[in-house]
Amino acid sequence: MPDLAAQSCGGKVYMVSSLDEDNPAEHAIDGRAGSYWISTGLYPQEIILELGSPGRISSVRLASTCIRRLRIECCQEETPMNFKLIAEGELQDAPQRLQTWEQQCEVQERPTVFIKLSILSGWDDFCSIHTLQVEGQAAAAPAVAAAPAPPLPTRPAEDKPQRTRERLPSQSAELRRGNTGALEVQIPEHGIIKDKNEPDAPKQHDNIATWK
């Protein structure tokens, strides 16, 4: 499994209780054999690591000197406030050589974001960490929903002219009331068109007898 705390995987030191310019805490996760972090004060000592990607931790490996009792805790929140114990142990003293320690971790319900290593006591006034590995399975990134396609442009509806039958206001009111007695219809006079050769009609009856 990948080392989620390694600098090559994006891991970084969030907080450390002892600062040494020549041997900073980043040396514990840089992957180099000759580099290390060293404490500069009394116990307990702490290192908080932010994992390169959240994941479920399966084991923690340590190469160190002069560490006696330690505890490993995890935080599953975006800020390292609440930690939960996942491993602890006691190391044997190993003069003139490195201590090695590996511990399987309890199963976590949610992916871990931060790891805190607490050194509770030591075999000497100072201790060092040469390698700190946090192995586990990185959590899958949430799927990003595809953005909906933009709507197709549409032509604005053209206003069609509406034909209306104009009606005089007075006539409309009379028709709505059903009173048509007072309405008058005016028929314009038209001139009678006749042929020039057409004789005028007789104004009086002649004495022509009808059929008998």
PDB file of C-alpha atoms in Angstrom:
ATOM      1  CA  MET A   1       0.000   0.000   0.000  1.00  0.00           C
ATOM      2  CA  PRO A   2       1.161   3.569  -0.620  1.00  0.00           C
ATOM      3  CA  ASP A   3       2.706   5.736   2.077  1.00  0.00           C
ATOM      4  CA  LEU A   4       0.089   8.473   2.438  1.00  0.00           C
ATOM      5  CA  ALA A   5       2.331  10.594   4.687  1.00  0.00           C
ATOM      6  CA  ALA A   6       5.335  10.707   2.327  1.00  0.00           C
ATOM      7  CA  GLN A   7       6.324  14.069   0.863  1.00  0.00           C
ATOM      8  CA  SER A   8       6.367  12.464  -2.577  1.00  0.00           C
ATOM      9  CA  CYS A   9       2.631  11.716  -2.138  1.00  0.00           C
ATOM     10  CA  GLY A  10       1.766  15.198  -0.895  1.00  0.00           C
ATOM     11  CA  GLY A  11       2.156  14.592   2.851  1.00  0.00           C
ATOM     12  CA  LYS A  12       3.376  17.459   5.017  1.00  0.00           C
ATOM     13  CA  VAL A  13       4.095  18.364   8.632  1.00  0.00           C
ATOM     14  CA  TYR A  14       1.212  20.307  10.148  1.00  0.00           C
ATOM     15  CA  MET A  15       2.690  20.789  13.653  1.00  0.00           C
ATOM     16  CA  VAL A  16       5.717  19.661  15.642  1.00  0.00           C
ATOM     17  CA  SER A  17       6.561  20.289  19.303  1.00  0.00           C
ATOM     18  CA  SER A  18      10.357  20.584  18.803  1.00  0.00           C
ATOM     19  CA  LEU A  19      12.080  22.664  16.155  1.00  0.00           C
ATOM     20  CA  ASP A  20      15.624  22.125  14.995  1.00  0.00           C
ATOM     21  CA  GLU A  21      16.859  24.036  11.947  1.00  0.00           C
ATOM     22  CA  ASP A  22      19.315  21.328  10.914  1.00  0.00           C
ATOM     23  CA  ASN A  23      16.946  18.405  11.555  1.00  0.00           C
ATOM     24  CA  PRO A  24      13.338  19.513  10.971  1.00  0.00           C
ATOM     25  CA  ALA A  25      10.315  17.211  11.183  1.00  0.00           C
ATOM     26  CA  GLU A  26      10.089  17.056   7.361  1.00  0.00           C
ATOM     27  CA  HIS A  27      13.168  14.789   7.437  1.00  0.00           C
ATOM     28  CA  ALA A  28      11.014  12.021   8.937  1.00  0.00           C
ATOM     29  CA  ILE A  29       8.835  11.807   5.788  1.00  0.00           C
ATOM     30  CA  ASP A  30      11.277  12.776   2.997  1.00  0.00           C
ATOM     31  CA  GLY A  31      12.212   9.154   2.228  1.00  0.00           C
ATOM     32  CA  ARG A  32      15.966   9.645   2.662  1.00  0.00           C
ATOM     33  CA  ALA A  33      17.917   7.165   4.802  1.00  0.00           C
ATOM     34  CA  GLY A  34      20.435   9.647   6.264  1.00  0.00           C
ATOM     35  CA  SER A  35      17.968  12.362   7.400  1.00  0.00           C
ATOM     36  CA  TYR A  36      16.019  12.496  10.686  1.00  0.00           C
ATOM     37  CA  TRP A  37      14.069  14.695  13.121  1.00  0.00           C
ATOM     38  CA  ILE A  38      15.399  15.172  16.677  1.00  0.00           C
ATOM     39  CA  SER A  39      13.613  16.414  19.777  1.00  0.00           C
ATOM     40  CA  THR A  40      14.903  19.439  21.693  1.00  0.00           C
ATOM     41  CA  GLY A  41      12.832  19.342  24.874  1.00  0.00           C
ATOM     42  CA  LEU A  42      11.132  17.238  27.489  1.00  0.00           C
ATOM     43  CA  TYR A  43       8.449  14.593  26.965  1.00  0.00           C
ATOM     44  CA  PRO A  44       5.818  14.297  25.658  1.00  0.00           C
ATOM     45  CA  GLN A  45       6.681  15.242  22.096  1.00  0.00           C
ATOM     46  CA  GLU A  46       4.193  15.445  19.214  1.00  0.00           C
ATOM     47  CA  ILE A  47       4.194  15.465  15.435  1.00  0.00           C
ATOM     48  CA  ILE A  48       0.998  16.046  13.453  1.00  0.00           C
ATOM     49  CA  LEU A  49       1.061  15.062   9.782  1.00  0.00           C
ATOM     50  CA  GLU A  50      -1.447  15.994   7.103  1.00  0.00           C
ATOM     51  CA  LEU A  51      -1.774  13.113   4.662  1.00  0.00           C
ATOM     52  CA  GLY A  52      -1.285  13.706   0.960  1.00  0.00           C
ATOM     53  CA  SER A  53      -4.819  12.406   0.406  1.00  0.00           C
ATOM     54  CA  PRO A  54      -7.441  11.217   2.915  1.00  0.00           C
ATOM     55  CA  GLY A  55      -7.460   7.452   3.330  1.00  0.00           C
ATOM     56  CA  ARG A  56      -8.113   4.502   5.642  1.00  0.00           C
ATOM     57  CA  ILE A  57      -4.917   3.718   7.543  1.00  0.00           C
ATOM     58  CA  SER A  58      -3.858   0.079   7.755  1.00  0.00           C
ATOM     59  CA  SER A  59      -0.435   0.286   9.474  1.00  0.00           C
ATOM     60  CA  VAL A  60       2.242   2.652  10.793  1.00  0.00           C
ATOM     61  CA  ARG A  61       5.991   2.000  10.519  1.00  0.00           C
ATOM     62  CA  LEU A  62       8.679   3.755  12.529  1.00  0.00           C
ATOM     63  CA  ALA A  63      12.488   3.839  12.597  1.00  0.00           C
ATOM     64  CA  SER A  64      13.777   5.791  15.593  1.00  0.00           C
ATOM     65  CA  THR A  65      16.186   6.097  18.508  1.00  0.00           C
ATOM     66  CA  CYS A  66      15.543   6.367  22.266  1.00  0.00           C
ATOM     67  CA  ILE A  67      11.708   6.218  22.068  1.00  0.00           C
ATOM     68  CA  ARG A  68      10.072   4.209  24.839  1.00  0.00           C
ATOM     69  CA  ARG A  69       6.289   4.671  24.738  1.00  0.00           C
ATOM     70  CA  LEU A  70       4.270   6.137  21.891  1.00  0.00           C
ATOM     71  CA  ARG A  71       0.704   6.588  20.698  1.00  0.00           C
ATOM     72  CA  ILE A  72      -0.814   6.989  17.211  1.00  0.00           C
ATOM     73  CA  GLU A  73      -4.082   8.902  16.718  1.00  0.00           C
ATOM     74  CA  CYS A  74      -6.079   9.897  13.666  1.00  0.00           C
ATOM     75  CA  CYS A  75      -8.364  12.794  12.830  1.00  0.00           C
ATOM     76  CA  GLN A  76     -11.065  12.527  10.177  1.00  0.00           C
ATOM     77  CA  GLU A  77     -12.045  16.192  10.122  1.00  0.00           C
ATOM     78  CA  GLU A  78     -10.864  19.097   7.980  1.00  0.00           C
ATOM     79  CA  THR A  79      -9.078  20.671  10.956  1.00  0.00           C
ATOM     80  CA  PRO A  80      -6.966  18.647  13.441  1.00  0.00           C
ATOM     81  CA  MET A  81      -9.112  19.113  16.531  1.00  0.00           C
ATOM     82  CA  ASN A  82     -10.581  15.736  17.575  1.00  0.00           C
ATOM     83  CA  PHE A  83      -8.313  12.681  17.450  1.00  0.00           C
ATOM     84  CA  LYS A  84      -9.072   9.006  17.918  1.00  0.00           C
ATOM     85  CA  LEU A  85      -6.607   6.370  19.139  1.00  0.00           C
ATOM     86  CA  ILE A  86      -5.721   3.773  16.512  1.00  0.00           C
ATOM     87  CA  ALA A  87      -2.413   2.299  17.824  1.00  0.00           C
ATOM     88  CA  GLU A  88       0.006   2.480  20.754  1.00  0.00           C
ATOM     89  CA  GLY A  89       3.056   0.559  21.905  1.00  0.00           C
ATOM     90  CA  GLU A  90       6.332   0.371  23.817  1.00  0.00           C
ATOM     91  CA  LEU A  91       9.730   0.002  22.164  1.00  0.00           C
ATOM     92  CA  GLN A  92      12.841  -1.727  23.487  1.00  0.00           C
ATOM     93  CA  ASP A  93      16.022   0.268  23.851  1.00  0.00           C
ATOM     94  CA  ALA A  94      18.531  -0.412  21.079  1.00  0.00           C
ATOM     95  CA  PRO A  95      21.884   1.262  21.785  1.00  0.00           C
ATOM     96  CA  GLN A  96      24.037   2.080  18.757  1.00  0.00           C
ATOM     97  CA  ARG A  97      21.286   1.104  16.294  1.00  0.00           C
ATOM     98  CA  LEU A  98      17.814   2.090  15.106  1.00  0.00           C
ATOM     99  CA  GLN A  99      14.614   0.952  16.730  1.00  0.00           C
ATOM    100  CA  THR A 100      12.037  -0.483  14.338  1.00  0.00           C
ATOM    101  CA  TRP A 101       8.354  -0.652  15.133  1.00  0.00           C
ATOM    102  CA  GLU A 102       5.282  -1.529  13.064  1.00  0.00           C
ATOM    103  CA  GLN A 103       1.709  -1.603  14.256  1.00  0.00           C
ATOM    104  CA  GLN A 104      -1.500  -2.598  12.513  1.00  0.00           C
ATOM    105  CA  CYS A 105      -4.231  -0.007  13.004  1.00  0.00           C
ATOM    106  CA  GLU A 106      -7.870  -0.433  13.823  1.00  0.00           C
ATOM    107  CA  VAL A 107     -10.334  -0.096  10.970  1.00  0.00           C
ATOM    108  CA  GLN A 108     -11.627   3.457  10.520  1.00  0.00           C
ATOM    109  CA  GLU A 109     -15.193   4.194   9.538  1.00  0.00           C
ATOM    110  CA  ARG A 110     -14.192   7.288   7.572  1.00  0.00           C
ATOM    111  CA  PRO A 111     -11.022   8.351   5.742  1.00  0.00           C
ATOM    112  CA  THR A 112      -8.269   9.836   7.914  1.00  0.00           C
ATOM    113  CA  VAL A 113      -6.997  13.347   7.164  1.00  0.00           C
ATOM    114  CA  PHE A 114      -4.426  13.912   9.948  1.00  0.00           C
ATOM    115  CA  ILE A 115      -2.111  11.603  11.930  1.00  0.00           C
ATOM    116  CA  LYS A 116      -0.673  12.520  15.336  1.00  0.00           C
ATOM    117  CA  LEU A 117       2.366  10.727  16.764  1.00  0.00           C
ATOM    118  CA  SER A 118       2.785  11.293  20.516  1.00  0.00           C
ATOM    119  CA  ILE A 119       6.056  10.241  22.156  1.00  0.00           C
ATOM    120  CA  LEU A 120       5.084   9.779  25.790  1.00  0.00           C
ATOM    121  CA  SER A 121       8.484   8.783  27.199  1.00  0.00           C
ATOM    122  CA  GLY A 122      12.012   7.922  26.091  1.00  0.00           C
ATOM    123  CA  TRP A 123      15.147   6.008  27.002  1.00  0.00           C
ATOM    124  CA  ASP A 124      17.170   9.210  26.914  1.00  0.00           C
ATOM    125  CA  ASP A 125      16.631  12.955  27.201  1.00  0.00           C
ATOM    126  CA  PHE A 126      16.378  13.255  23.446  1.00  0.00           C
ATOM    127  CA  CYS A 127      14.928  11.000  20.753  1.00  0.00           C
ATOM    128  CA  SER A 128      14.941  10.951  16.959  1.00  0.00           C
ATOM    129  CA  ILE A 129      12.712   9.708  14.174  1.00  0.00           C
ATOM    130  CA  HIS A 130      14.403   8.616  10.951  1.00  0.00           C
ATOM    131  CA  THR A 131      11.406   7.168   9.136  1.00  0.00           C
ATOM    132  CA  LEU A 132       7.657   7.578   9.690  1.00  0.00           C
ATOM    133  CA  GLN A 133       5.432   5.757   7.218  1.00  0.00           C
ATOM    134  CA  VAL A 134       1.633   5.704   7.195  1.00  0.00           C
ATOM    135  CA  GLU A 135       0.339   3.019   4.869  1.00  0.00           C
ATOM    136  CA  GLY A 136      -3.259   2.805   3.755  1.00  0.00           C
ATOM    137  CA  GLN A 137      -5.760   3.016   0.947  1.00  0.00           C
ATOM    138  CA  ALA A 138      -6.510   6.485  -0.376  1.00  0.00           C
ATOM    139  CA  ALA A 139     -10.175   7.352  -0.493  1.00  0.00           C
ATOM    140  CA  ALA A 140     -11.718   7.789  -3.926  1.00  0.00           C
ATOM    141  CA  ALA A 141     -12.383  11.376  -4.900  1.00  0.00           C
ATOM    142  CA  PRO A 142     -16.112  12.220  -5.160  1.00  0.00           C
ATOM    143  CA  ALA A 143     -17.477  12.185  -8.682  1.00  0.00           C
ATOM    144  CA  VAL A 144     -18.110  15.585 -10.174  1.00  0.00           C
ATOM    145  CA  ALA A 145     -21.483  15.878 -11.851  1.00  0.00           C
ATOM    146  CA  ALA A 146     -21.337  17.042 -15.436  1.00  0.00           C
ATOM    147  CA  ALA A 147     -22.660  20.508 -16.037  1.00  0.00           C
ATOM    148  CA  PRO A 148     -25.984  20.555 -17.903  1.00  0.00           C
ATOM    149  CA  ALA A 149     -25.843  21.555 -21.544  1.00  0.00           C
ATOM    150  CA  PRO A 150     -26.869  25.130 -22.221  1.00  0.00           C
ATOM    151  CA  PRO A 151     -30.329  25.526 -23.753  1.00  0.00           C
ATOM    152  CA  LEU A 152     -30.561  26.036 -27.488  1.00  0.00           C
ATOM    153  CA  PRO A 153     -31.266  29.590 -28.595  1.00  0.00           C
ATOM    154  CA  THR A 154     -34.844  30.222 -29.589  1.00  0.00           C
ATOM    155  CA  ARG A 155     -36.325  32.914 -31.802  1.00  0.00           C
ATOM    156  CA  PRO A 156     -38.600  35.297 -29.954  1.00  0.00           C
ATOM    157  CA  ALA A 157     -42.226  34.923 -30.889  1.00  0.00           C
ATOM    158  CA  GLU A 158     -43.385  37.620 -33.285  1.00  0.00           C
ATOM    159  CA  ASP A 159     -46.503  39.496 -32.370  1.00  0.00           C
ATOM    160  CA  LYS A 160     -49.120  38.812 -35.027  1.00  0.00           C
ATOM    161  CA  PRO A 161     -51.570  41.627 -35.750  1.00  0.00           C
ATOM    162  CA  GLN A 162     -55.063  40.811 -34.631  1.00  0.00           C
ATOM    163  CA  ARG A 163     -58.023  41.841 -36.723  1.00  0.00           C
ATOM    164  CA  THR A 164     -60.754  43.465 -34.763  1.00  0.00           C
ATOM    165  CA  ARG A 165     -64.107  44.685 -35.939  1.00  0.00           C
ATOM    166  CA  GLU A 166     -64.553  48.267 -34.974  1.00  0.00           C
ATOM    167  CA  ARG A 167     -67.951  49.171 -33.602  1.00  0.00           C
ATOM    168  CA  LEU A 168     -69.296  52.499 -32.602  1.00  0.00           C
ATOM    169  CA  PRO A 169     -69.418  52.904 -28.839  1.00  0.00           C
ATOM    170  CA  SER A 170     -73.088  53.804 -28.711  1.00  0.00           C
ATOM    171  CA  GLN A 171     -74.103  50.876 -30.919  1.00  0.00           C
ATOM    172  CA  SER A 172     -72.017  48.430 -28.879  1.00  0.00           C
ATOM    173  CA  ALA A 173     -73.689  49.495 -25.676  1.00  0.00           C
ATOM    174  CA  GLU A 174     -77.162  49.155 -27.231  1.00  0.00           C
ATOM    175  CA  LEU A 175     -76.404  45.678 -28.546  1.00  0.00           C
ATOM    176  CA  ARG A 176     -75.135  44.470 -25.151  1.00  0.00           C
ATOM    177  CA  ARG A 177     -78.363  45.626 -23.511  1.00  0.00           C
ATOM    178  CA  GLY A 178     -80.446  43.967 -26.236  1.00  0.00           C
ATOM    179  CA  ASN A 179     -82.129  47.276 -27.127  1.00  0.00           C
ATOM    180  CA  THR A 180     -82.198  47.512 -30.906  1.00  0.00           C
ATOM    181  CA  GLY A 181     -85.348  49.603 -31.296  1.00  0.00           C
ATOM    182  CA  ALA A 182     -83.537  52.914 -31.280  1.00  0.00           C
ATOM    183  CA  LEU A 183     -80.953  51.880 -33.822  1.00  0.00           C
ATOM    184  CA  GLU A 184     -81.200  53.449 -37.263  1.00  0.00           C
ATOM    185  CA  VAL A 185     -79.601  52.257 -40.462  1.00  0.00           C
ATOM    186  CA  GLN A 186     -78.687  54.864 -43.021  1.00  0.00           C
ATOM    187  CA  ILE A 187     -78.365  53.744 -46.629  1.00  0.00           C
ATOM    188  CA  PRO A 188     -76.430  56.169 -48.766  1.00  0.00           C
ATOM    189  CA  GLU A 189     -78.016  57.319 -52.012  1.00  0.00           C
ATOM    190  CA  HIS A 190     -76.401  56.041 -55.170  1.00  0.00           C
ATOM    191  CA  GLY A 191     -76.843  57.554 -58.583  1.00  0.00           C
ATOM    192  CA  ILE A 192     -78.626  55.363 -61.112  1.00  0.00           C
ATOM    193  CA  ILE A 193     -76.356  54.499 -63.973  1.00  0.00           C
ATOM    194  CA  LYS A 194     -78.184  54.051 -67.305  1.00  0.00           C
ATOM    195  CA  ASP A 195     -77.237  53.715 -70.875  1.00  0.00           C
ATOM    196  CA  LYS A 196     -77.253  56.875 -72.977  1.00  0.00           C
ATOM    197  CA  ASN A 197     -79.598  55.278 -75.615  1.00  0.00           C
ATOM    198  CA  GLU A 198     -82.047  53.988 -73.019  1.00  0.00           C
ATOM    199  CA  PRO A 199     -85.368  55.936 -73.171  1.00  0.00           C
ATOM    200  CA  ASP A 200     -86.881  57.287 -70.044  1.00  0.00           C
ATOM    201  CA  ALA A 201     -89.660  55.191 -68.564  1.00  0.00           C
ATOM    202  CA  PRO A 202     -93.145  56.572 -69.085  1.00  0.00           C
ATOM    203  CA  LYS A 203     -94.500  58.452 -66.121  1.00  0.00           C
ATOM    204  CA  GLN A 204     -98.151  57.662 -66.968  1.00  0.00           C
ATOM    205  CA  HIS A 205     -99.861  54.507 -68.105  1.00  0.00           C
ATOM    206  CA  ASP A 206    -100.854  54.367 -71.768  1.00  0.00           C
ATOM    207  CA  ASN A 207    -104.205  53.054 -72.912  1.00  0.00           C
ATOM    208  CA  ILE A 208    -102.852  49.717 -74.048  1.00  0.00           C
ATOM    209  CA  ALA A 209    -105.273  46.996 -73.144  1.00  0.00           C
ATOM    210  CA  THR A 210    -104.066  43.970 -71.288  1.00  0.00           C
ATOM    211  CA  TRP A 211    -104.784  40.378 -72.296  1.00  0.00           C
ATOM    212  CA  LYS A 212    -108.317  39.355 -72.254  1.00  0.00           C
TER     213      LYS A 212
END
